[in-house]
PDB file of N, CA and C in Angstrom:
ATOM      1  N   UNK A 996      67.440 129.164 157.448  1.00  0.00           N
ATOM      2  CA  UNK A 996      66.809 128.556 158.596  1.00  0.00           C
ATOM      3  C   UNK A 996      67.875 127.964 159.486  1.00  0.00           C
ATOM      4  N   UNK A 997      67.755 128.210 160.774  1.00  0.00           N
ATOM      5  CA  UNK A 997      68.676 127.621 161.736  1.00  0.00           C
ATOM      6  C   UNK A 997      68.128 126.287 162.194  1.00  0.00           C
ATOM      7  N   UNK A 998      69.007 125.324 162.331  1.00  0.00           N
ATOM      8  CA  UNK A 998      68.623 124.029 162.891  1.00  0.00           C
ATOM      9  C   UNK A 998      69.495 123.755 164.099  1.00  0.00           C
ATOM     10  N   UNK A 999      68.896 123.295 165.170  1.00  0.00           N
ATOM     11  CA  UNK A 999      69.655 122.931 166.350  1.00  0.00           C
ATOM     12  C   UNK A 999      69.615 121.427 166.561  1.00  0.00           C
ATOM     13  N   UNK A1000      68.986 120.723 165.640  1.00  0.00           N
ATOM     14  CA  UNK A1000      68.814 119.291 165.790  1.00  0.00           C
ATOM     15  C   UNK A1000      70.143 118.586 166.021  1.00  0.00           C
ATOM     16  N   UNK A1001      71.210 119.027 165.353  1.00  0.00           N
ATOM     17  CA  UNK A1001      72.507 118.392 165.502  1.00  0.00           C
ATOM     18  C   UNK A1001      72.943 118.304 166.953  1.00  0.00           C
ATOM     19  N   UNK A1002      72.628 119.308 167.742  1.00  0.00           N
ATOM     20  CA  UNK A1002      73.020 119.286 169.147  1.00  0.00           C
ATOM     21  C   UNK A1002      72.112 118.391 169.978  1.00  0.00           C
ATOM     22  N   UNK A1003      70.999 117.957 169.409  1.00  0.00           N
ATOM     23  CA  UNK A1003      70.061 117.123 170.155  1.00  0.00           C
ATOM     24  C   UNK A1003      70.130 115.659 169.764  1.00  0.00           C
ATOM     25  N   UNK A1004      70.755 115.349 168.645  1.00  0.00           N
ATOM     26  CA  UNK A1004      70.735 113.991 168.129  1.00  0.00           C
ATOM     27  C   UNK A1004      71.196 112.922 169.109  1.00  0.00           C
ATOM     28  N   UNK A1005      72.188 113.169 169.974  1.00  0.00           N
ATOM     29  CA  UNK A1005      72.607 112.106 170.873  1.00  0.00           C
ATOM     30  C   UNK A1005      71.487 111.590 171.768  1.00  0.00           C
ATOM     31  N   UNK A1006      70.484 112.389 172.015  1.00  0.00           N
ATOM     32  CA  UNK A1006      69.392 111.947 172.875  1.00  0.00           C
ATOM     33  C   UNK A1006      68.093 111.754 172.112  1.00  0.00           C
ATOM     34  N   UNK A1007      68.105 111.862 170.799  1.00  0.00           N
ATOM     35  CA  UNK A1007      66.924 111.614 169.981  1.00  0.00           C
ATOM     36  C   UNK A1007      66.317 112.881 169.438  1.00  0.00           C
ATOM     37  N   UNK A1008      65.586 112.775 168.334  1.00  0.00           N
ATOM     38  CA  UNK A1008      65.048 113.957 167.664  1.00  0.00           C
ATOM     39  C   UNK A1008      63.952 114.670 168.436  1.00  0.00           C
ATOM     40  N   UNK A1009      63.292 113.992 169.361  1.00  0.00           N
ATOM     41  CA  UNK A1009      62.211 114.633 170.105  1.00  0.00           C
ATOM     42  C   UNK A1009      62.619 114.934 171.540  1.00  0.00           C
ATOM     43  N   UNK A1010      63.898 114.815 171.824  1.00  0.00           N
ATOM     44  CA  UNK A1010      64.369 115.038 173.190  1.00  0.00           C
ATOM     45  C   UNK A1010      64.208 116.501 173.574  1.00  0.00           C
ATOM     46  N   UNK A1011      63.822 116.727 174.803  1.00  0.00           N
ATOM     47  CA  UNK A1011      63.725 118.092 175.312  1.00  0.00           C
ATOM     48  C   UNK A1011      65.120 118.560 175.683  1.00  0.00           C
ATOM     49  N   UNK A1012      65.445 119.746 175.269  1.00  0.00           N
ATOM     50  CA  UNK A1012      66.756 120.312 175.570  1.00  0.00           C
ATOM     51  C   UNK A1012      66.607 121.389 176.625  1.00  0.00           C
ATOM     52  N   UNK A1013      67.692 121.690 177.287  1.00  0.00           N
ATOM     53  CA  UNK A1013      67.712 122.806 178.209  1.00  0.00           C
ATOM     54  C   UNK A1013      67.389 124.061 177.409  1.00  0.00           C
ATOM     55  N   UNK A1014      66.415 124.829 177.838  1.00  0.00           N
ATOM     56  CA  UNK A1014      65.955 126.001 177.100  1.00  0.00           C
ATOM     57  C   UNK A1014      67.098 126.965 176.822  1.00  0.00           C
ATOM     58  N   UNK A1015      68.068 127.073 177.700  1.00  0.00           N
ATOM     59  CA  UNK A1015      69.176 128.004 177.509  1.00  0.00           C
ATOM     60  C   UNK A1015      70.024 127.640 176.303  1.00  0.00           C
ATOM     61  N   UNK A1016      70.076 126.366 175.939  1.00  0.00           N
ATOM     62  CA  UNK A1016      70.870 125.938 174.791  1.00  0.00           C
ATOM     63  C   UNK A1016      70.197 126.260 173.470  1.00  0.00           C
ATOM     64  N   UNK A1017      68.912 126.487 173.469  1.00  0.00           N
ATOM     65  CA  UNK A1017      68.191 126.774 172.233  1.00  0.00           C
ATOM     66  C   UNK A1017      67.531 128.146 172.296  1.00  0.00           C
ATOM     67  N   UNK A1018      68.051 129.013 173.158  1.00  0.00           N
ATOM     68  CA  UNK A1018      67.444 130.326 173.379  1.00  0.00           C
ATOM     69  C   UNK A1018      67.284 131.122 172.088  1.00  0.00           C
ATOM     70  N   UNK A1019      68.336 131.216 171.283  1.00  0.00           N
ATOM     71  CA  UNK A1019      68.248 131.984 170.045  1.00  0.00           C
ATOM     72  C   UNK A1019      67.208 131.376 169.122  1.00  0.00           C
ATOM     73  N   UNK A1020      67.212 130.051 169.012  1.00  0.00           N
ATOM     74  CA  UNK A1020      66.270 129.355 168.147  1.00  0.00           C
ATOM     75  C   UNK A1020      64.835 129.631 168.587  1.00  0.00           C
ATOM     76  N   UNK A1021      64.541 129.449 169.877  1.00  0.00           N
ATOM     77  CA  UNK A1021      63.170 129.639 170.337  1.00  0.00           C
ATOM     78  C   UNK A1021      62.784 131.106 170.324  1.00  0.00           C
ATOM     79  N   UNK A1022      63.744 131.999 170.537  1.00  0.00           N
ATOM     80  CA  UNK A1022      63.439 133.423 170.500  1.00  0.00           C
ATOM     81  C   UNK A1022      62.962 133.827 169.108  1.00  0.00           C
ATOM     82  N   UNK A1023      63.618 133.322 168.059  1.00  0.00           N
ATOM     83  CA  UNK A1023      63.179 133.606 166.688  1.00  0.00           C
ATOM     84  C   UNK A1023      61.763 133.101 166.472  1.00  0.00           C
ATOM     85  N   UNK A1024      61.491 131.892 166.944  1.00  0.00           N
ATOM     86  CA  UNK A1024      60.183 131.304 166.726  1.00  0.00           C
ATOM     87  C   UNK A1024      59.107 131.969 167.561  1.00  0.00           C
ATOM     88  N   UNK A1025      59.464 132.475 168.731  1.00  0.00           N
ATOM     89  CA  UNK A1025      58.487 133.212 169.521  1.00  0.00           C
ATOM     90  C   UNK A1025      58.019 134.436 168.753  1.00  0.00           C
ATOM     91  N   UNK A1026      58.944 135.087 168.035  1.00  0.00           N
ATOM     92  CA  UNK A1026      58.561 136.255 167.246  1.00  0.00           C
ATOM     93  C   UNK A1026      57.595 135.844 166.143  1.00  0.00           C
ATOM     94  N   UNK A1027      57.836 134.701 165.521  1.00  0.00           N
ATOM     95  CA  UNK A1027      56.941 134.206 164.479  1.00  0.00           C
ATOM     96  C   UNK A1027      55.589 133.850 165.081  1.00  0.00           C
ATOM     97  N   UNK A1028      55.621 133.134 166.201  1.00  0.00           N
ATOM     98  CA  UNK A1028      54.383 132.677 166.812  1.00  0.00           C
ATOM     99  C   UNK A1028      53.532 133.827 167.324  1.00  0.00           C
ATOM    100  N   UNK A1029      54.185 134.911 167.750  1.00  0.00           N
ATOM    101  CA  UNK A1029      53.441 136.028 168.309  1.00  0.00           C
ATOM    102  C   UNK A1029      53.141 137.120 167.294  1.00  0.00           C
ATOM    103  N   UNK A1030      53.517 136.919 166.049  1.00  0.00           N
ATOM    104  CA  UNK A1030      53.279 137.932 165.021  1.00  0.00           C
ATOM    105  C   UNK A1030      51.776 138.158 164.875  1.00  0.00           C
ATOM    106  N   UNK A1031      51.413 139.403 164.760  1.00  0.00           N
ATOM    107  CA  UNK A1031      50.010 139.746 164.580  1.00  0.00           C
ATOM    108  C   UNK A1031      49.743 139.998 163.106  1.00  0.00           C
ATOM    109  N   UNK A1032      48.643 139.511 162.621  1.00  0.00           N
ATOM    110  CA  UNK A1032      48.300 139.721 161.218  1.00  0.00           C
ATOM    111  C   UNK A1032      47.485 140.996 161.081  1.00  0.00           C
ATOM    112  N   UNK A1033      47.775 141.755 160.038  1.00  0.00           N
ATOM    113  CA  UNK A1033      47.019 142.977 159.799  1.00  0.00           C
ATOM    114  C   UNK A1033      46.009 142.774 158.677  1.00  0.00           C
ATOM    115  N   UNK A1034      45.946 141.568 158.159  1.00  0.00           N
ATOM    116  CA  UNK A1034      45.020 141.283 157.069  1.00  0.00           C
ATOM    117  C   UNK A1034      43.630 141.012 157.635  1.00  0.00           C
ATOM    118  N   UNK A1035      42.629 141.552 156.968  1.00  0.00           N
ATOM    119  CA  UNK A1035      41.265 141.287 157.401  1.00  0.00           C
ATOM    120  C   UNK A1035      40.720 140.036 156.730  1.00  0.00           C
ATOM    121  N   UNK A1036      41.291 139.653 155.616  1.00  0.00           N
ATOM    122  CA  UNK A1036      40.848 138.464 154.890  1.00  0.00           C
ATOM    123  C   UNK A1036      41.791 137.299 155.161  1.00  0.00           C
ATOM    124  N   UNK A1037      41.929 136.930 156.410  1.00  0.00           N
ATOM    125  CA  UNK A1037      42.827 135.831 156.751  1.00  0.00           C
ATOM    126  C   UNK A1037      42.023 134.597 157.138  1.00  0.00           C
ATOM    127  N   UNK A1038      42.701 133.459 157.075  1.00  0.00           N
ATOM    128  CA  UNK A1038      42.098 132.180 157.422  1.00  0.00           C
ATOM    129  C   UNK A1038      42.855 131.630 158.625  1.00  0.00           C
ATOM    130  N   UNK A1039      42.118 131.217 159.648  1.00  0.00           N
ATOM    131  CA  UNK A1039      42.732 130.597 160.821  1.00  0.00           C
ATOM    132  C   UNK A1039      42.386 129.115 160.811  1.00  0.00           C
ATOM    133  N   UNK A1040      43.422 128.275 160.882  1.00  0.00           N
ATOM    134  CA  UNK A1040      43.242 126.829 160.866  1.00  0.00           C
ATOM    135  C   UNK A1040      43.976 126.239 162.057  1.00  0.00           C
ATOM    136  N   UNK A1041      43.334 125.297 162.740  1.00  0.00           N
ATOM    137  CA  UNK A1041      43.958 124.620 163.874  1.00  0.00           C
ATOM    138  C   UNK A1041      44.233 123.177 163.470  1.00  0.00           C
ATOM    139  N   UNK A1042      45.475 122.747 163.696  1.00  0.00           N
ATOM    140  CA  UNK A1042      45.904 121.393 163.367  1.00  0.00           C
ATOM    141  C   UNK A1042      46.280 120.648 164.641  1.00  0.00           C
ATOM    142  N   UNK A1043      46.126 119.315 164.613  1.00  0.00           N
ATOM    143  CA  UNK A1043      46.622 118.452 165.683  1.00  0.00           C
ATOM    144  C   UNK A1043      47.966 117.902 165.241  1.00  0.00           C
ATOM    145  N   UNK A1044      48.981 118.052 166.091  1.00  0.00           N
ATOM    146  CA  UNK A1044      50.323 117.551 165.801  1.00  0.00           C
ATOM    147  C   UNK A1044      50.744 116.628 166.933  1.00  0.00           C
ATOM    148  N   UNK A1045      51.214 115.452 166.569  1.00  0.00           N
ATOM    149  CA  UNK A1045      51.616 114.436 167.536  1.00  0.00           C
ATOM    150  C   UNK A1045      53.120 114.498 167.779  1.00  0.00           C
ATOM    151  N   UNK A1046      53.512 114.427 169.041  1.00  0.00           N
ATOM    152  CA  UNK A1046      54.921 114.304 169.390  1.00  0.00           C
ATOM    153  C   UNK A1046      55.565 115.520 170.024  1.00  0.00           C
ATOM    154  N   UNK A1047      54.882 116.657 170.059  1.00  0.00           N
ATOM    155  CA  UNK A1047      55.467 117.846 170.686  1.00  0.00           C
ATOM    156  C   UNK A1047      55.422 117.690 172.207  1.00  0.00           C
ATOM    157  N   UNK A1048      56.556 117.964 172.860  1.00  0.00           N
ATOM    158  CA  UNK A1048      56.611 117.812 174.315  1.00  0.00           C
ATOM    159  C   UNK A1048      57.161 119.030 175.049  1.00  0.00           C
ATOM    160  N   UNK A1049      57.715 120.004 174.312  1.00  0.00           N
ATOM    161  CA  UNK A1049      58.373 121.121 174.997  1.00  0.00           C
ATOM    162  C   UNK A1049      58.414 122.355 174.094  1.00  0.00           C
ATOM    163  N   UNK A1050      59.000 123.418 174.607  1.00  0.00           N
ATOM    164  CA  UNK A1050      59.130 124.659 173.848  1.00  0.00           C
ATOM    165  C   UNK A1050      59.960 124.501 172.588  1.00  0.00           C
ATOM    166  N   UNK A1051      60.982 123.661 172.642  1.00  0.00           N
ATOM    167  CA  UNK A1051      61.783 123.414 171.436  1.00  0.00           C
ATOM    168  C   UNK A1051      60.912 122.806 170.344  1.00  0.00           C
ATOM    169  N   UNK A1052      60.081 121.856 170.720  1.00  0.00           N
ATOM    170  CA  UNK A1052      59.174 121.213 169.765  1.00  0.00           C
ATOM    171  C   UNK A1052      58.245 122.258 169.137  1.00  0.00           C
ATOM    172  N   UNK A1053      57.678 123.107 169.981  1.00  0.00           N
ATOM    173  CA  UNK A1053      56.794 124.170 169.499  1.00  0.00           C
ATOM    174  C   UNK A1053      57.520 125.057 168.498  1.00  0.00           C
ATOM    175  N   UNK A1054      58.749 125.421 168.823  1.00  0.00           N
ATOM    176  CA  UNK A1054      59.537 126.285 167.947  1.00  0.00           C
ATOM    177  C   UNK A1054      59.860 125.639 166.621  1.00  0.00           C
ATOM    178  N   UNK A1055      60.211 124.358 166.651  1.00  0.00           N
ATOM    179  CA  UNK A1055      60.557 123.649 165.421  1.00  0.00           C
ATOM    180  C   UNK A1055      59.355 123.574 164.483  1.00  0.00           C
ATOM    181  N   UNK A1056      58.196 123.218 165.030  1.00  0.00           N
ATOM    182  CA  UNK A1056      56.977 123.120 164.221  1.00  0.00           C
ATOM    183  C   UNK A1056      56.572 124.500 163.706  1.00  0.00           C
ATOM    184  N   UNK A1057      56.603 125.506 164.576  1.00  0.00           N
ATOM    185  CA  UNK A1057      56.234 126.869 164.174  1.00  0.00           C
ATOM    186  C   UNK A1057      57.145 127.388 163.073  1.00  0.00           C
ATOM    187  N   UNK A1058      58.422 127.115 163.198  1.00  0.00           N
ATOM    188  CA  UNK A1058      59.391 127.584 162.209  1.00  0.00           C
ATOM    189  C   UNK A1058      59.127 126.981 160.836  1.00  0.00           C
ATOM    190  N   UNK A1059      58.927 125.681 160.783  1.00  0.00           N
ATOM    191  CA  UNK A1059      58.706 125.008 159.490  1.00  0.00           C
ATOM    192  C   UNK A1059      57.393 125.450 158.850  1.00  0.00           C
ATOM    193  N   UNK A1060      56.314 125.487 159.620  1.00  0.00           N
ATOM    194  CA  UNK A1060      55.024 125.911 159.063  1.00  0.00           C
ATOM    195  C   UNK A1060      55.086 127.384 158.676  1.00  0.00           C
ATOM    196  N   UNK A1061      55.793 128.180 159.455  1.00  0.00           N
ATOM    197  CA  UNK A1061      55.919 129.608 159.183  1.00  0.00           C
ATOM    198  C   UNK A1061      56.583 129.926 157.857  1.00  0.00           C
ATOM    199  N   UNK A1062      57.313 128.980 157.295  1.00  0.00           N
ATOM    200  CA  UNK A1062      57.965 129.181 156.003  1.00  0.00           C
ATOM    201  C   UNK A1062      57.025 128.965 154.815  1.00  0.00           C
ATOM    202  N   UNK A1063      55.848 128.411 155.054  1.00  0.00           N
ATOM    203  CA  UNK A1063      54.904 128.182 153.958  1.00  0.00           C
ATOM    204  C   UNK A1063      54.376 129.515 153.432  1.00  0.00           C
ATOM    205  N   UNK A1064      54.186 129.581 152.130  1.00  0.00           N
ATOM    206  CA  UNK A1064      53.688 130.802 151.486  1.00  0.00           C
ATOM    207  C   UNK A1064      52.335 131.207 152.064  1.00  0.00           C
ATOM    208  N   UNK A1065      52.205 132.479 152.396  1.00  0.00           N
ATOM    209  CA  UNK A1065      50.939 133.022 152.865  1.00  0.00           C
ATOM    210  C   UNK A1065      50.728 132.950 154.365  1.00  0.00           C
ATOM    211  N   UNK A1066      51.602 132.250 155.083  1.00  0.00           N
ATOM    212  CA  UNK A1066      51.441 132.121 156.533  1.00  0.00           C
ATOM    213  C   UNK A1066      51.920 133.400 157.215  1.00  0.00           C
ATOM    214  N   UNK A1067      51.063 133.969 158.051  1.00  0.00           N
ATOM    215  CA  UNK A1067      51.426 135.197 158.757  1.00  0.00           C
ATOM    216  C   UNK A1067      51.655 134.972 160.246  1.00  0.00           C
ATOM    217  N   UNK A1068      51.145 133.870 160.794  1.00  0.00           N
ATOM    218  CA  UNK A1068      51.274 133.621 162.227  1.00  0.00           C
ATOM    219  C   UNK A1068      51.119 132.135 162.510  1.00  0.00           C
ATOM    220  N   UNK A1069      51.937 131.640 163.445  1.00  0.00           N
ATOM    221  CA  UNK A1069      51.839 130.240 163.875  1.00  0.00           C
ATOM    222  C   UNK A1069      51.989 130.202 165.384  1.00  0.00           C
ATOM    223  N   UNK A1070      51.106 129.467 166.047  1.00  0.00           N
ATOM    224  CA  UNK A1070      51.234 129.265 167.485  1.00  0.00           C
ATOM    225  C   UNK A1070      51.063 127.778 167.771  1.00  0.00           C
ATOM    226  N   UNK A1071      52.128 127.152 168.255  1.00  0.00           N
ATOM    227  CA  UNK A1071      52.097 125.732 168.606  1.00  0.00           C
ATOM    228  C   UNK A1071      52.076 125.608 170.123  1.00  0.00           C
ATOM    229  N   UNK A1072      51.259 124.676 170.628  1.00  0.00           N
ATOM    230  CA  UNK A1072      51.162 124.445 172.069  1.00  0.00           C
ATOM    231  C   UNK A1072      51.396 122.957 172.322  1.00  0.00           C
ATOM    232  N   UNK A1073      52.558 122.644 172.885  1.00  0.00           N
ATOM    233  CA  UNK A1073      52.928 121.249 173.112  1.00  0.00           C
ATOM    234  C   UNK A1073      51.942 120.535 174.040  1.00  0.00           C
ATOM    235  N   UNK A1074      51.473 121.217 175.068  1.00  0.00           N
ATOM    236  CA  UNK A1074      50.587 120.601 176.059  1.00  0.00           C
ATOM    237  C   UNK A1074      49.300 120.055 175.449  1.00  0.00           C
ATOM    238  N   UNK A1075      48.813 120.709 174.404  1.00  0.00           N
ATOM    239  CA  UNK A1075      47.561 120.278 173.773  1.00  0.00           C
ATOM    240  C   UNK A1075      47.782 119.598 172.426  1.00  0.00           C
ATOM    241  N   UNK A1076      48.967 119.787 171.847  1.00  0.00           N
ATOM    242  CA  UNK A1076      49.231 119.254 170.509  1.00  0.00           C
ATOM    243  C   UNK A1076      48.567 120.068 169.418  1.00  0.00           C
ATOM    244  N   UNK A1077      48.079 121.243 169.758  1.00  0.00           N
ATOM    245  CA  UNK A1077      47.384 122.102 168.787  1.00  0.00           C
ATOM    246  C   UNK A1077      48.342 123.118 168.185  1.00  0.00           C
ATOM    247  N   UNK A1078      48.194 123.343 166.888  1.00  0.00           N
ATOM    248  CA  UNK A1078      48.965 124.360 166.181  1.00  0.00           C
ATOM    249  C   UNK A1078      47.969 125.235 165.440  1.00  0.00           C
ATOM    250  N   UNK A1079      47.930 126.517 165.783  1.00  0.00           N
ATOM    251  CA  UNK A1079      47.020 127.470 165.157  1.00  0.00           C
ATOM    252  C   UNK A1079      47.800 128.268 164.127  1.00  0.00           C
ATOM    253  N   UNK A1080      47.298 128.258 162.895  1.00  0.00           N
ATOM    254  CA  UNK A1080      47.979 128.924 161.787  1.00  0.00           C
ATOM    255  C   UNK A1080      47.048 129.965 161.181  1.00  0.00           C
ATOM    256  N   UNK A1081      47.544 131.189 161.029  1.00  0.00           N
ATOM    257  CA  UNK A1081      46.813 132.252 160.343  1.00  0.00           C
ATOM    258  C   UNK A1081      47.514 132.458 159.015  1.00  0.00           C
ATOM    259  N   UNK A1082      46.720 132.417 157.942  1.00  0.00           N
ATOM    260  CA  UNK A1082      47.289 132.543 156.599  1.00  0.00           C
ATOM    261  C   UNK A1082      46.380 133.384 155.719  1.00  0.00           C
ATOM    262  N   UNK A1083      46.947 133.835 154.607  1.00  0.00           N
ATOM    263  CA  UNK A1083      46.200 134.676 153.674  1.00  0.00           C
ATOM    264  C   UNK A1083      45.087 133.899 152.986  1.00  0.00           C
ATOM    265  N   UNK A1084      45.276 132.599 152.821  1.00  0.00           N
ATOM    266  CA  UNK A1084      44.286 131.732 152.174  1.00  0.00           C
ATOM    267  C   UNK A1084      44.376 130.357 152.825  1.00  0.00           C
ATOM    268  N   UNK A1085      43.411 129.513 152.536  1.00  0.00           N
ATOM    269  CA  UNK A1085      43.437 128.155 153.073  1.00  0.00           C
ATOM    270  C   UNK A1085      44.728 127.467 152.644  1.00  0.00           C
ATOM    271  N   UNK A1086      45.333 126.737 153.568  1.00  0.00           N
ATOM    272  CA  UNK A1086      46.588 126.048 153.283  1.00  0.00           C
ATOM    273  C   UNK A1086      46.336 124.649 152.743  1.00  0.00           C
ATOM    274  N   UNK A1087      47.237 124.202 151.891  1.00  0.00           N
ATOM    275  CA  UNK A1087      47.213 122.830 151.405  1.00  0.00           C
ATOM    276  C   UNK A1087      47.667 121.932 152.557  1.00  0.00           C
ATOM    277  N   UNK A1088      46.815 121.022 152.984  1.00  0.00           N
ATOM    278  CA  UNK A1088      47.134 120.186 154.142  1.00  0.00           C
ATOM    279  C   UNK A1088      48.383 119.341 153.909  1.00  0.00           C
ATOM    280  N   UNK A1089      48.627 118.928 152.680  1.00  0.00           N
ATOM    281  CA  UNK A1089      49.833 118.144 152.392  1.00  0.00           C
ATOM    282  C   UNK A1089      51.097 118.981 152.560  1.00  0.00           C
ATOM    283  N   UNK A1090      51.021 120.272 152.251  1.00  0.00           N
ATOM    284  CA  UNK A1090      52.169 121.163 152.459  1.00  0.00           C
ATOM    285  C   UNK A1090      52.432 121.326 153.954  1.00  0.00           C
ATOM    286  N   UNK A1091      51.368 121.444 154.738  1.00  0.00           N
ATOM    287  CA  UNK A1091      51.509 121.539 156.193  1.00  0.00           C
ATOM    288  C   UNK A1091      52.082 120.229 156.728  1.00  0.00           C
ATOM    289  N   UNK A1092      51.594 119.109 156.219  1.00  0.00           N
ATOM    290  CA  UNK A1092      52.087 117.791 156.638  1.00  0.00           C
ATOM    291  C   UNK A1092      53.593 117.669 156.375  1.00  0.00           C
ATOM    292  N   UNK A1093      54.021 118.116 155.190  1.00  0.00           N
ATOM    293  CA  UNK A1093      55.444 118.051 154.835  1.00  0.00           C
ATOM    294  C   UNK A1093      56.279 118.934 155.764  1.00  0.00           C
ATOM    295  N   UNK A1094      55.763 120.109 156.111  1.00  0.00           N
ATOM    296  CA  UNK A1094      56.479 121.018 157.013  1.00  0.00           C
ATOM    297  C   UNK A1094      56.605 120.409 158.408  1.00  0.00           C
ATOM    298  N   UNK A1095      55.524 119.833 158.907  1.00  0.00           N
ATOM    299  CA  UNK A1095      55.536 119.207 160.231  1.00  0.00           C
ATOM    300  C   UNK A1095      56.480 118.002 160.224  1.00  0.00           C
ATOM    301  N   UNK A1096      56.452 117.239 159.143  1.00  0.00           N
ATOM    302  CA  UNK A1096      57.346 116.088 159.001  1.00  0.00           C
ATOM    303  C   UNK A1096      58.806 116.540 159.000  1.00  0.00           C
ATOM    304  N   UNK A1097      59.092 117.629 158.303  1.00  0.00           N
ATOM    305  CA  UNK A1097      60.457 118.175 158.255  1.00  0.00           C
ATOM    306  C   UNK A1097      60.932 118.566 159.655  1.00  0.00           C
ATOM    307  N   UNK A1098      60.015 119.021 160.488  1.00  0.00           N
ATOM    308  CA  UNK A1098      60.360 119.389 161.868  1.00  0.00           C
ATOM    309  C   UNK A1098      60.562 118.153 162.745  1.00  0.00           C
ATOM    310  N   UNK A1099      60.110 116.994 162.255  1.00  0.00           N
ATOM    311  CA  UNK A1099      60.289 115.754 163.002  1.00  0.00           C
ATOM    312  C   UNK A1099      59.074 115.300 163.784  1.00  0.00           C
ATOM    313  N   UNK A1100      57.898 115.785 163.404  1.00  0.00           N
ATOM    314  CA  UNK A1100      56.676 115.449 164.125  1.00  0.00           C
ATOM    315  C   UNK A1100      55.632 114.929 163.149  1.00  0.00           C
ATOM    316  N   UNK A1101      54.463 114.565 163.659  1.00  0.00           N
ATOM    317  CA  UNK A1101      53.426 113.970 162.821  1.00  0.00           C
ATOM    318  C   UNK A1101      52.158 114.826 162.833  1.00  0.00           C
ATOM    319  N   UNK A1102      51.719 115.223 161.637  1.00  0.00           N
ATOM    320  CA  UNK A1102      50.451 115.936 161.521  1.00  0.00           C
ATOM    321  C   UNK A1102      49.335 114.910 161.565  1.00  0.00           C
ATOM    322  N   UNK A1103      48.458 115.029 162.560  1.00  0.00           N
ATOM    323  CA  UNK A1103      47.324 114.125 162.682  1.00  0.00           C
ATOM    324  C   UNK A1103      46.222 114.577 161.735  1.00  0.00           C
ATOM    325  N   UNK A1104      46.027 115.885 161.616  1.00  0.00           N
ATOM    326  CA  UNK A1104      45.005 116.450 160.743  1.00  0.00           C
ATOM    327  C   UNK A1104      44.486 117.747 161.325  1.00  0.00           C
ATOM    328  N   UNK A1105      43.406 118.237 160.739  1.00  0.00           N
ATOM    329  CA  UNK A1105      42.789 119.451 161.267  1.00  0.00           C
ATOM    330  C   UNK A1105      42.079 119.108 162.564  1.00  0.00           C
ATOM    331  N   UNK A1106      42.135 120.042 163.496  1.00  0.00           N
ATOM    332  CA  UNK A1106      41.510 119.821 164.810  1.00  0.00           C
ATOM    333  C   UNK A1106      40.013 119.990 164.723  1.00  0.00           C
TER     334      UNK A1106
END
């Protein structure tokens, strides 16, 4: 997993960065977020996440949740604070909470 947080620390963990500085990072996450699931038996869950303000935030949250077992697609939207996750089975909310926490944000709960 790539982390760009080190380059953002001088201005805080939730600081918005110039998109050009995190292009590779967000490009990877865009692929994850836009992945289409071919499973017919999938579960879609929408979560509320507090603290996302930009594309970097969306990418960080998508990347961490995307690493959870069974997750096939993640789409985070900073403007609404919503994160839509498609997975093979229902996800353990505490595992999602830990992933969101690792990204530096707060899981409010299911939307």
